Short mmCIF file of C-alpha atoms in Angstrom, two decimals:
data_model
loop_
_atom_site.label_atom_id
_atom_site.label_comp_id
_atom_site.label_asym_id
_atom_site.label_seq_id
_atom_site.Cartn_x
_atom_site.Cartn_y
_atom_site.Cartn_z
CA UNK J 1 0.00 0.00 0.00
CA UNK J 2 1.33 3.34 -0.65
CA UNK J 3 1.43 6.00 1.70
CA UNK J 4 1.26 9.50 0.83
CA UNK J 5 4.14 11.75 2.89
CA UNK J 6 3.05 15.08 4.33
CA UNK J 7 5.41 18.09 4.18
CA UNK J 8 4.92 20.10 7.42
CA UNK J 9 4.25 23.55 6.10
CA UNK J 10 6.07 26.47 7.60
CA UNK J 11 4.87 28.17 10.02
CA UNK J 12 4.55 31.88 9.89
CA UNK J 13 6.05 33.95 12.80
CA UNK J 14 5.05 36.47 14.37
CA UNK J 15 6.71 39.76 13.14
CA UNK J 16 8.08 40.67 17.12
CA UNK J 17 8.79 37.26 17.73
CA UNK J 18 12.60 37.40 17.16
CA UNK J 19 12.42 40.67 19.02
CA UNK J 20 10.74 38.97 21.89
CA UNK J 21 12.92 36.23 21.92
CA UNK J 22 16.06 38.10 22.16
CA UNK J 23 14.88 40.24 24.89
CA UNK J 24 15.89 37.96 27.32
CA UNK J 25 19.40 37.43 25.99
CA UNK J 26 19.71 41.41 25.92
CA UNK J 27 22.81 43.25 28.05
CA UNK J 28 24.33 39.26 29.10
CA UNK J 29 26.60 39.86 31.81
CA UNK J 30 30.30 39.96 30.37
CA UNK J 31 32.71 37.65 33.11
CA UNK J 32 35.18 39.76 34.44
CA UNK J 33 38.85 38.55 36.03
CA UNK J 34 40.38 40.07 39.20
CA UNK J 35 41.24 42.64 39.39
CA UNK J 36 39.53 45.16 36.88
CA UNK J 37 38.81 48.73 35.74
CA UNK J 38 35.36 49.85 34.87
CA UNK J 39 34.70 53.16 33.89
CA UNK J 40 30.99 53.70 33.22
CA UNK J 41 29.37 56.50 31.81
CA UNK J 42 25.85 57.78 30.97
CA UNK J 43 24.46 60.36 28.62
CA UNK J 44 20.92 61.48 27.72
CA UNK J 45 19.91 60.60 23.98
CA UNK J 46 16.96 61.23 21.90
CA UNK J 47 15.97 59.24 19.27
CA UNK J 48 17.66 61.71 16.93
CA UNK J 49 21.14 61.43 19.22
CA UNK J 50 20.54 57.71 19.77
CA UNK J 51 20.73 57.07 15.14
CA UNK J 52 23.81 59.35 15.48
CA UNK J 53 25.64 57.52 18.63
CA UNK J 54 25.46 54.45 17.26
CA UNK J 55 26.70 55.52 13.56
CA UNK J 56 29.59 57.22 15.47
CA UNK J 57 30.43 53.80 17.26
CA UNK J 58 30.17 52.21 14.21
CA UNK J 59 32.77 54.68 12.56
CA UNK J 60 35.16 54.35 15.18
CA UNK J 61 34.84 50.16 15.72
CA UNK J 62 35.22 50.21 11.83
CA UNK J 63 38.23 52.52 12.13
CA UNK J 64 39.91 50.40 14.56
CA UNK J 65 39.21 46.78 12.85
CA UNK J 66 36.79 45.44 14.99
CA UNK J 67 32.95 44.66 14.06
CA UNK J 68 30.19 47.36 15.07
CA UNK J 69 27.13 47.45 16.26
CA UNK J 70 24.46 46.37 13.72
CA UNK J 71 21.97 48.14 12.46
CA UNK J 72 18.88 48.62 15.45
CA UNK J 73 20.93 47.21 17.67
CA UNK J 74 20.49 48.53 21.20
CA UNK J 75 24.04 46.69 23.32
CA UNK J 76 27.35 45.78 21.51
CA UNK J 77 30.63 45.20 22.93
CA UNK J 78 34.39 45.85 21.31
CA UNK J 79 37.95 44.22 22.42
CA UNK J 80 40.71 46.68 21.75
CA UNK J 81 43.91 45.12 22.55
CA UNK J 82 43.50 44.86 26.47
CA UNK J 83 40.43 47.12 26.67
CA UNK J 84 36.72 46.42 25.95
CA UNK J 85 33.98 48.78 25.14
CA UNK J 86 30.32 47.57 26.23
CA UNK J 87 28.04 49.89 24.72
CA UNK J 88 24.05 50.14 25.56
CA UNK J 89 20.83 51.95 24.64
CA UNK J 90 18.03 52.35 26.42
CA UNK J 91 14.67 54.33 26.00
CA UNK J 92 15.86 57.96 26.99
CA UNK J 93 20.04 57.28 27.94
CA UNK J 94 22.78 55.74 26.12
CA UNK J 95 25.48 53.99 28.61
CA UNK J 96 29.66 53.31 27.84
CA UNK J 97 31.57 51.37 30.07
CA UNK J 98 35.69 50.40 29.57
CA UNK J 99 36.64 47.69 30.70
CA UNK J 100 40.38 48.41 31.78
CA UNK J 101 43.51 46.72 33.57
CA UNK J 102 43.65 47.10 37.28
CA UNK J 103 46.79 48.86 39.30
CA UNK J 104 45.88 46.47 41.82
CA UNK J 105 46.56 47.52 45.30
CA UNK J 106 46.31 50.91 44.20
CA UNK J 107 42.56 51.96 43.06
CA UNK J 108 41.36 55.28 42.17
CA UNK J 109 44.19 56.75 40.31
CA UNK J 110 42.86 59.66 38.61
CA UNK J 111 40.15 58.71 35.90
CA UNK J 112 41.58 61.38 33.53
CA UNK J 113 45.18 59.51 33.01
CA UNK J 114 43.98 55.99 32.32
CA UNK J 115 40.68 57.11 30.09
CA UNK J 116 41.83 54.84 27.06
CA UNK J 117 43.15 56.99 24.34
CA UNK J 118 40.73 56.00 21.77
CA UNK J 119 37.43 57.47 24.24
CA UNK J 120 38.16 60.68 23.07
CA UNK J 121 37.61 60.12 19.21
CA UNK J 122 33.81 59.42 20.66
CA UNK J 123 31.74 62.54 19.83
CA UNK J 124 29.53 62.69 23.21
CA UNK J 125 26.44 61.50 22.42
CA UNK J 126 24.34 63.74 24.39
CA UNK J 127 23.83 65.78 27.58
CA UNK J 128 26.83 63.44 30.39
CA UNK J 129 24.60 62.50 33.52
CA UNK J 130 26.45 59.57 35.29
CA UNK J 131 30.15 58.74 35.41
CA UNK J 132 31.10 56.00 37.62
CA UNK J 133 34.98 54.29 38.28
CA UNK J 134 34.21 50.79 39.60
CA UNK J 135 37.38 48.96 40.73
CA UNK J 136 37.38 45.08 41.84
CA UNK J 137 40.20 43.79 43.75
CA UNK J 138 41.00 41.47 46.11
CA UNK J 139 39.91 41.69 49.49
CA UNK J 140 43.49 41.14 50.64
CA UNK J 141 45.16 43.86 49.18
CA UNK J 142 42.39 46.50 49.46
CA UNK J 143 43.21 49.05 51.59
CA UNK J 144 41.04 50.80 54.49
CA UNK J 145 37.55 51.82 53.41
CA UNK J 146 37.70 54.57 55.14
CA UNK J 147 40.99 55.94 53.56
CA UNK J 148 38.93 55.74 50.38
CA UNK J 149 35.63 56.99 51.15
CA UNK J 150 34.16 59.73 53.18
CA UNK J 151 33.06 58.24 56.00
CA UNK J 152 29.81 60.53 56.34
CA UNK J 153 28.41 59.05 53.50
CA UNK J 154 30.27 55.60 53.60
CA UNK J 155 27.68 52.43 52.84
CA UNK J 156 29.26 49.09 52.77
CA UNK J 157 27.76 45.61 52.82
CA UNK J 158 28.76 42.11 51.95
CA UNK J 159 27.09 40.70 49.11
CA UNK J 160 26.28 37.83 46.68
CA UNK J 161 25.99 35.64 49.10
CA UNK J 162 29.41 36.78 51.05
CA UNK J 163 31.37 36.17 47.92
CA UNK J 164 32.14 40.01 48.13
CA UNK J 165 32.09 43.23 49.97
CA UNK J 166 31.07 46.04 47.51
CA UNK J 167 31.12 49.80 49.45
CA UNK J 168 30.94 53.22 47.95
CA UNK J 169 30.05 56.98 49.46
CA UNK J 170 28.15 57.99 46.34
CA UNK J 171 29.79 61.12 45.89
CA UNK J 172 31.67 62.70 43.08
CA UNK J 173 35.31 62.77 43.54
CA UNK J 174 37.24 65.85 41.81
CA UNK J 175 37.56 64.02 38.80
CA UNK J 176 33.67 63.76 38.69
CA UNK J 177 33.63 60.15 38.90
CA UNK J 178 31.27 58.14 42.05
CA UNK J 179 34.08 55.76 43.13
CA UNK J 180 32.92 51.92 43.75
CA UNK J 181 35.06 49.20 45.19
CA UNK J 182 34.36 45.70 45.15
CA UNK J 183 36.49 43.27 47.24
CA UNK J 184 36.61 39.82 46.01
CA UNK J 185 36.21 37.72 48.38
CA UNK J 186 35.22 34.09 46.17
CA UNK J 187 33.73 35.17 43.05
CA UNK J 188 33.51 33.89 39.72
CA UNK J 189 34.33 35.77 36.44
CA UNK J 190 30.72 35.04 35.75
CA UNK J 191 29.59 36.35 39.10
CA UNK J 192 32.10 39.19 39.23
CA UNK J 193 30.75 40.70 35.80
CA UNK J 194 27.06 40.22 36.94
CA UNK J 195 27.89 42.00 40.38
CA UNK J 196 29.63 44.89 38.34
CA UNK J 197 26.77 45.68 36.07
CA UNK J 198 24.20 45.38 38.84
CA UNK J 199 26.07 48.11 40.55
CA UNK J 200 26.64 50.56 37.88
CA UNK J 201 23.16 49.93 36.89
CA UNK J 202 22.30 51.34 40.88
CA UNK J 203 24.33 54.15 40.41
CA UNK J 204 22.46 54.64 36.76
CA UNK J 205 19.35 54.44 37.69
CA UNK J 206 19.27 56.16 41.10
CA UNK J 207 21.08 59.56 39.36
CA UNK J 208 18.20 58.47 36.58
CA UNK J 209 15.60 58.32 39.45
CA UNK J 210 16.19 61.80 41.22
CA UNK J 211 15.96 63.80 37.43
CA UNK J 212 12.18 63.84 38.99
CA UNK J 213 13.51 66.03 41.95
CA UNK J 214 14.39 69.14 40.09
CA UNK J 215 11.09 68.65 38.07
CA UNK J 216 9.44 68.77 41.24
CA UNK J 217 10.48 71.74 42.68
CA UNK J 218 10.45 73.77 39.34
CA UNK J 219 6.78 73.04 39.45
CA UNK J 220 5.90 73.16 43.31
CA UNK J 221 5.61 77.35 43.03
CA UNK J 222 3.11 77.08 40.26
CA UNK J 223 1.02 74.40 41.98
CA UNK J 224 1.06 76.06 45.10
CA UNK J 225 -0.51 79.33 43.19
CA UNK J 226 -2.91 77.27 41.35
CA UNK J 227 -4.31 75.89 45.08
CA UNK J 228 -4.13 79.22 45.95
CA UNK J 229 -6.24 80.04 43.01
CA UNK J 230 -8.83 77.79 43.24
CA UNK J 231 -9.00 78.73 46.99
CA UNK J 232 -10.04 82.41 45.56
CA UNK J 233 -12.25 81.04 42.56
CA UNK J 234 -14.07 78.76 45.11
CA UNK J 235 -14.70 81.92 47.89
CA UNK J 236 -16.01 84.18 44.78
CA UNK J 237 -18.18 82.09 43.63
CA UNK J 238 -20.70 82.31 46.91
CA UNK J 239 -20.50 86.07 46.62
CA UNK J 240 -21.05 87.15 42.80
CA UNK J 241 -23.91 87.78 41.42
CA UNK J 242 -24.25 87.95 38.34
CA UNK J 243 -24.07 86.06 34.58
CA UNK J 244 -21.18 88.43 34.14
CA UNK J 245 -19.55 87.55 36.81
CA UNK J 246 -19.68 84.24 36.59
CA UNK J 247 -18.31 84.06 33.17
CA UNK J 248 -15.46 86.01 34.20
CA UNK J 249 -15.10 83.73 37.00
CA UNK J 250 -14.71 80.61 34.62
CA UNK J 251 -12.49 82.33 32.11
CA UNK J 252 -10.29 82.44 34.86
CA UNK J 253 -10.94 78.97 36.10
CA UNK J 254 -10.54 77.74 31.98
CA UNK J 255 -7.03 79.42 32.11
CA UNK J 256 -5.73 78.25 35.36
CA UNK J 257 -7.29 74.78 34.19
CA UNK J 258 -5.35 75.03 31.11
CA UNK J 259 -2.22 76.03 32.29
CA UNK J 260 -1.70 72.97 35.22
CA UNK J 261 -2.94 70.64 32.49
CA UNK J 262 -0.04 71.43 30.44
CA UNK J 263 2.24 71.42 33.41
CA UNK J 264 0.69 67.94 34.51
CA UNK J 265 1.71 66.60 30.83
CA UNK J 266 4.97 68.12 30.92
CA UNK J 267 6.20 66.25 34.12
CA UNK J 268 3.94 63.09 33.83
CA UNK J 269 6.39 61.47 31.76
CA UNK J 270 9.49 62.51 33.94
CA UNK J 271 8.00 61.30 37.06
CA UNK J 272 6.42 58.12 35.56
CA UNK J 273 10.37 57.58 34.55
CA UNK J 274 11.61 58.33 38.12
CA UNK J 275 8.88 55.62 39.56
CA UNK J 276 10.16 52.89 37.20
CA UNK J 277 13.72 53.96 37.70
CA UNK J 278 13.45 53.77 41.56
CA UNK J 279 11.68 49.89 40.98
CA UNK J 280 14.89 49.17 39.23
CA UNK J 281 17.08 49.95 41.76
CA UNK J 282 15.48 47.95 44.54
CA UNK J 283 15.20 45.11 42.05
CA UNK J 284 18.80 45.52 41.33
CA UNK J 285 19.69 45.94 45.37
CA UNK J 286 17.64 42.81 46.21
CA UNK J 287 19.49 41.29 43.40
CA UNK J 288 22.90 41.54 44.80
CA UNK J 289 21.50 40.15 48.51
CA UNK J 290 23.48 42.79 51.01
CA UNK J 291 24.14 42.30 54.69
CA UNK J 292 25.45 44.69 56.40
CA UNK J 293 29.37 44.55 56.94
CA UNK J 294 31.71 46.57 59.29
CA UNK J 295 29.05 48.71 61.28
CA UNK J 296 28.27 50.52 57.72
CA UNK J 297 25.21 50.76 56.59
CA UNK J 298 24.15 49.01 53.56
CA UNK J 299 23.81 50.39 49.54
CA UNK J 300 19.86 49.78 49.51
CA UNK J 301 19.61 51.08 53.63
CA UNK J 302 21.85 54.63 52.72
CA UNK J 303 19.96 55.09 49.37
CA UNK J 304 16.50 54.38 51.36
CA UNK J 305 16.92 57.36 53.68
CA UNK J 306 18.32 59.51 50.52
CA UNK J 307 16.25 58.76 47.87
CA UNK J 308 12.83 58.01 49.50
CA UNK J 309 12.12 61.40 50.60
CA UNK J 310 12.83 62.47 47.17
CA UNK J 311 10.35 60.34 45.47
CA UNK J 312 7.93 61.12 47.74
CA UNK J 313 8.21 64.42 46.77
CA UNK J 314 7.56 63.95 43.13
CA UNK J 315 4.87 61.16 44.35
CA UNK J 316 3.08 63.78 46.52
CA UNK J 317 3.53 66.75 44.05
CA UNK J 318 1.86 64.40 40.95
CA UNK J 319 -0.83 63.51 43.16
CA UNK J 320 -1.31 67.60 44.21
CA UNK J 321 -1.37 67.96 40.18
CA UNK J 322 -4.15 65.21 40.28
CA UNK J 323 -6.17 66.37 42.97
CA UNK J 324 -5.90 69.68 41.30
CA UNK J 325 -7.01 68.64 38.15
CA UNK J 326 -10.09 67.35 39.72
CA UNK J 327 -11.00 70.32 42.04
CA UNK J 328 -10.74 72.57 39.01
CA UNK J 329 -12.82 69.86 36.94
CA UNK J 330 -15.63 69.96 40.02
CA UNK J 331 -15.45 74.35 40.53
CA UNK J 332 -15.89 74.43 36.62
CA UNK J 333 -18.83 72.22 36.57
CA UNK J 334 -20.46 74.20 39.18
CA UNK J 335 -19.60 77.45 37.93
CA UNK J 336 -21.03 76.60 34.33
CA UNK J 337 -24.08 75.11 35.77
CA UNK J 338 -24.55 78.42 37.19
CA UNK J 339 -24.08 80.00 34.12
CA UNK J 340 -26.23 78.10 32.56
CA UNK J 341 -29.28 78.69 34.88
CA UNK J 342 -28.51 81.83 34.48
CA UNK J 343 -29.48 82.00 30.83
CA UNK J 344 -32.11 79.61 30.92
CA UNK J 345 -33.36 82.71 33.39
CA UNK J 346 -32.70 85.27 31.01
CA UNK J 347 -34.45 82.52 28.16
CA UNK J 348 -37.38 82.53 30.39
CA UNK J 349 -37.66 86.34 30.67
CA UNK J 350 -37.20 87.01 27.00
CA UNK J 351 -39.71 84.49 25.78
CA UNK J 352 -42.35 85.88 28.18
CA UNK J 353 -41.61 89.26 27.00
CA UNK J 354 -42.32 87.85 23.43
CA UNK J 355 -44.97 86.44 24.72
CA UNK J 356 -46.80 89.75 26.03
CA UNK J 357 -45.22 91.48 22.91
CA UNK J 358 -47.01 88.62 20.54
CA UNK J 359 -50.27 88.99 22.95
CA UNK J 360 -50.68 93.27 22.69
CA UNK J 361 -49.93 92.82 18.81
CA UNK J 362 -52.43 90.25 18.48
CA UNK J 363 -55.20 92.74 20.03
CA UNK J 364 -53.75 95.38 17.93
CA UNK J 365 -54.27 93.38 14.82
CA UNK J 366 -57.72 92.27 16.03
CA UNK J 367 -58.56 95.91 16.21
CA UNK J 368 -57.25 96.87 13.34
CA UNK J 369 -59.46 94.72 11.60
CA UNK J 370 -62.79 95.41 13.30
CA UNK J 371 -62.14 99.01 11.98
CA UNK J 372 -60.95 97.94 8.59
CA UNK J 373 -64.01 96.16 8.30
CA UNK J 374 -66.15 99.34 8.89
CA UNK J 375 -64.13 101.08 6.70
CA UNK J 376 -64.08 99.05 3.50
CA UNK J 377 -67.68 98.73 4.31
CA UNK J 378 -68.97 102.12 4.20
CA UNK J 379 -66.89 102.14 0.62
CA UNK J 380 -69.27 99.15 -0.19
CA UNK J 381 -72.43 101.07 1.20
CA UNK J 382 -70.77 104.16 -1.25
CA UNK J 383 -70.24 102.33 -4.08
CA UNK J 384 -73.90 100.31 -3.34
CA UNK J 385 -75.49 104.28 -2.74
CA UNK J 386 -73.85 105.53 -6.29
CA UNK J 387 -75.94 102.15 -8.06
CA UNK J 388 -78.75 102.24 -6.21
CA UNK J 389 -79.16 106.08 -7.27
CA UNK J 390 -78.52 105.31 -10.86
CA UNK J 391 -80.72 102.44 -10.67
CA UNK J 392 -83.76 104.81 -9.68
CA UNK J 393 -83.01 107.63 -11.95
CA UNK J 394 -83.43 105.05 -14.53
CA UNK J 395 -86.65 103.53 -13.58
CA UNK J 396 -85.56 100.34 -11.93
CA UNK J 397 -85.53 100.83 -8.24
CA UNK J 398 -88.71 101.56 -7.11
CA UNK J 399 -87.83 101.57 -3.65
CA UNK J 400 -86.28 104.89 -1.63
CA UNK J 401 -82.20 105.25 -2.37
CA UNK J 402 -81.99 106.03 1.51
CA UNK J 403 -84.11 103.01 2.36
CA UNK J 404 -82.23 100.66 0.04
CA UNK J 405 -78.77 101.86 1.17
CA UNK J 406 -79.81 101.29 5.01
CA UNK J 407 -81.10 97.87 4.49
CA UNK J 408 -77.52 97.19 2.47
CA UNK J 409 -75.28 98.18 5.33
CA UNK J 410 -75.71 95.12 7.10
CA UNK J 411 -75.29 92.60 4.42
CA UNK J 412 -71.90 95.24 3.31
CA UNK J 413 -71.05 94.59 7.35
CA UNK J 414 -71.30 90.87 7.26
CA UNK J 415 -69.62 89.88 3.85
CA UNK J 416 -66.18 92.26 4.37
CA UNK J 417 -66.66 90.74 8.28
CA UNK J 418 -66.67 87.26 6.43
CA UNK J 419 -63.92 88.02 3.69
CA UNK J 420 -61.71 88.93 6.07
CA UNK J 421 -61.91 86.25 8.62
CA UNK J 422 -61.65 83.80 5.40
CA UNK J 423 -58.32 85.36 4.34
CA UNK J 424 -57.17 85.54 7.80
CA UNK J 425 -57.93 81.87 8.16
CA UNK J 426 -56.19 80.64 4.79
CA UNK J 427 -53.16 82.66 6.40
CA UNK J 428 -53.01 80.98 9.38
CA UNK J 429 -53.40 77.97 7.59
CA UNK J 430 -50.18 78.78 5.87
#
């Protein structure tokens, strides 16, 4: 018997399903050996300054030998002789970190004399926000945190599960770089590279986080005048009187409306960012699993007492914008249904007026036509006098002129009285 083979057809994919896919694999931690050199830095793109950074990388990998990034790609790394290059976009920042040989024993030289030669042919991609100098060593030849750090501002833990002690004071040196140390204690290349990134990606994303702070207090002032506002709106409004009033009252109310709606769109998006930017660093934190070490307080317990306050403040200023929004949305809708009882007031007045208007011309009109109705009929009773006098000088009335003409008036009366009802019925009819 023969049997008929069946050729699986291909199936079709989903246009984002490589994208999807590949998410996952995205930024893969790069192992690192003991000790190391990172300098990482940070810069604000556009989408404009994003296309141009990564044709400038592409120039200067090209230059050198080595392959670029590809076109769309958003992460690509470059070997160049005993430096590397990991390069990464995101939504709103572009990120560079060099990889570079350790002095060992001796960490935080100046950034400025070991910046590989090669940086500087870079065009800066856009506005520099973060610069970080990471060094891993090991623990043994580390010296004294506090010789390192200022020990106001000094946070310290051990982490990944005690296979290293990572400390930093957050602050920027004189060459502008926020010095981190990381003493190795057990770790792995593979480990070592995925503690690294974690904590540049802290110190990203908290500097990222706070660009909600300055927001905030640029925009406090105006929301405190626009409370202050609505505060005076709200008191006027129980002592006008007045359509004219009123509508002046929510022109101003439209305009104050307009203006902390446009504020409120302005900042949404920055503080929106600084909510997911703060997630990622306590994601990032738990991910590196801190105890505390040396009497120091910890990365995620220093950046808790600096940072929380901070979003708070753009938390509690977003929701002033909100409960703003709505207060103005309430006074408006009360104002304007005052407004409009108003002139359904004034609607009333001027139809009654029309009314009465309508009612006097109607009794104007009525009279008008009992005395056009005499009129055109003593014309009739003329006209009927002239025939009736002809009629009897020629022999065919043989009644009186006066007593024909009297017994005409009436019927003259009743037919113009009848005329002109009948046309002033056909034109109501109309």
């Amino acid at each position: 018997m023969d049997q008929t083979t069946e050729v699986a057809q291909p199936l079709v994919a989903h246009p984002s399903r490589g994208t999807i896919l590949g998410e996952i694999h995205a930024r893969p931690f790069a192992p690192l050996a003991t000790p190391q050199r990172l300098l990482h830095f940070a810069f604000m793109t556009d989408q404009a300054q994003a296309a141009a950074d990564r044709e400038a990388l592409a120039r200067f990998c090209a230059e050198r030998g080595v392959p670029g990034p590809t076109e769309g790609a958003k992460h690509h790394r470059a070997r160049l002789s005993d430096v590397s290059l990991r390069w990464e976009q995101h939504s709103e920042f572009t990120t560079y970190t060099w990889e570079l040989p350790s002095p060992g024993a001796l960490p935080f030289l100046p950034a400025s004399t070991v910046l590989p030669h090669g940086m500087h042919a870079l065009p800066q991609p856009g506005p520099h926000l973060v610069a970080a100098d990471l060094h891993l060593l090991p623990e043994k030849a580390a010296p004294e945190l506090e010789t390192l750090f200022d020990a106001a501002s000094l946070a310290a833990s051990v982490v990944d599960g005690e296979a290293a002690i990572a400390a930093t004071d957050f602050r920027a040196g004189a060459d502008g770089f926020v010095r981190i140390l990381v003493l190795d204690r057990e770790l792995t290349p593979a480990r070592a590279g995925a503690l690294a990134q974690r904590l540049l990606e802290i110190e990203t994303y908290r500097v990222l986080a706070l660009l909600g702070l300055p927001e905030a207090h640029r925009l406090a002032p105006s929301v405190r005048r626009t409370e202050e506002t609505l505060v005076h709106i709200a008191g006027t409004m129980t002592q006008t009187d007045g359509l004219d009033a009123d509508n002046a009252l929510l022109d101003e109310m439209t305009a104050t409306a307009a203006t902390m709606e446009s504020e409120a769109a302005s900042s949404n998006y920055r503080f929106g960012a600084s909510r997911a930017y703060d997630s990622i660093v306590g994601q990032r934190l738990e991910a590196i699993g801190e105890t505390p070490h040396g009497g120091w307080p910890t990365i995620a317990a220093f950046l808790s007492r600096r940072m929380a306050p901070a979003m708070r403040t753009c938390q509690m200023l977003q929701q002033r914008q909100l409960d703003l929004s709505r207060r103005l949305a309430r006074a408006a809708n009360l104002l304007r249904t005052r407004v409009d009882v108003a002139l359904e007031q004034q609607n009333r007045d001027l139809l009654t007026a029309m009314n009465d208007r309508t009612r006097l011309q109607l009794r104007l009109q009525q009279t008008v036509e009992g005395l056009s109705v005499a009129a055109i009929g003593y014309y009739v009773v003329s006209l009927f006098g002239y025939l009736a006098k002809g009629a009897k000088d020629a022999g065919y009335l043989p009644v009186d002129i006066g007593v024909a003409t009297a017994l005409f008036v009436p019927v003259a009366l009743i037919g113009v009285w009848l005329m002109v009802r009948r046309i002033r019925r056909g034109h109501g009819e109309g």
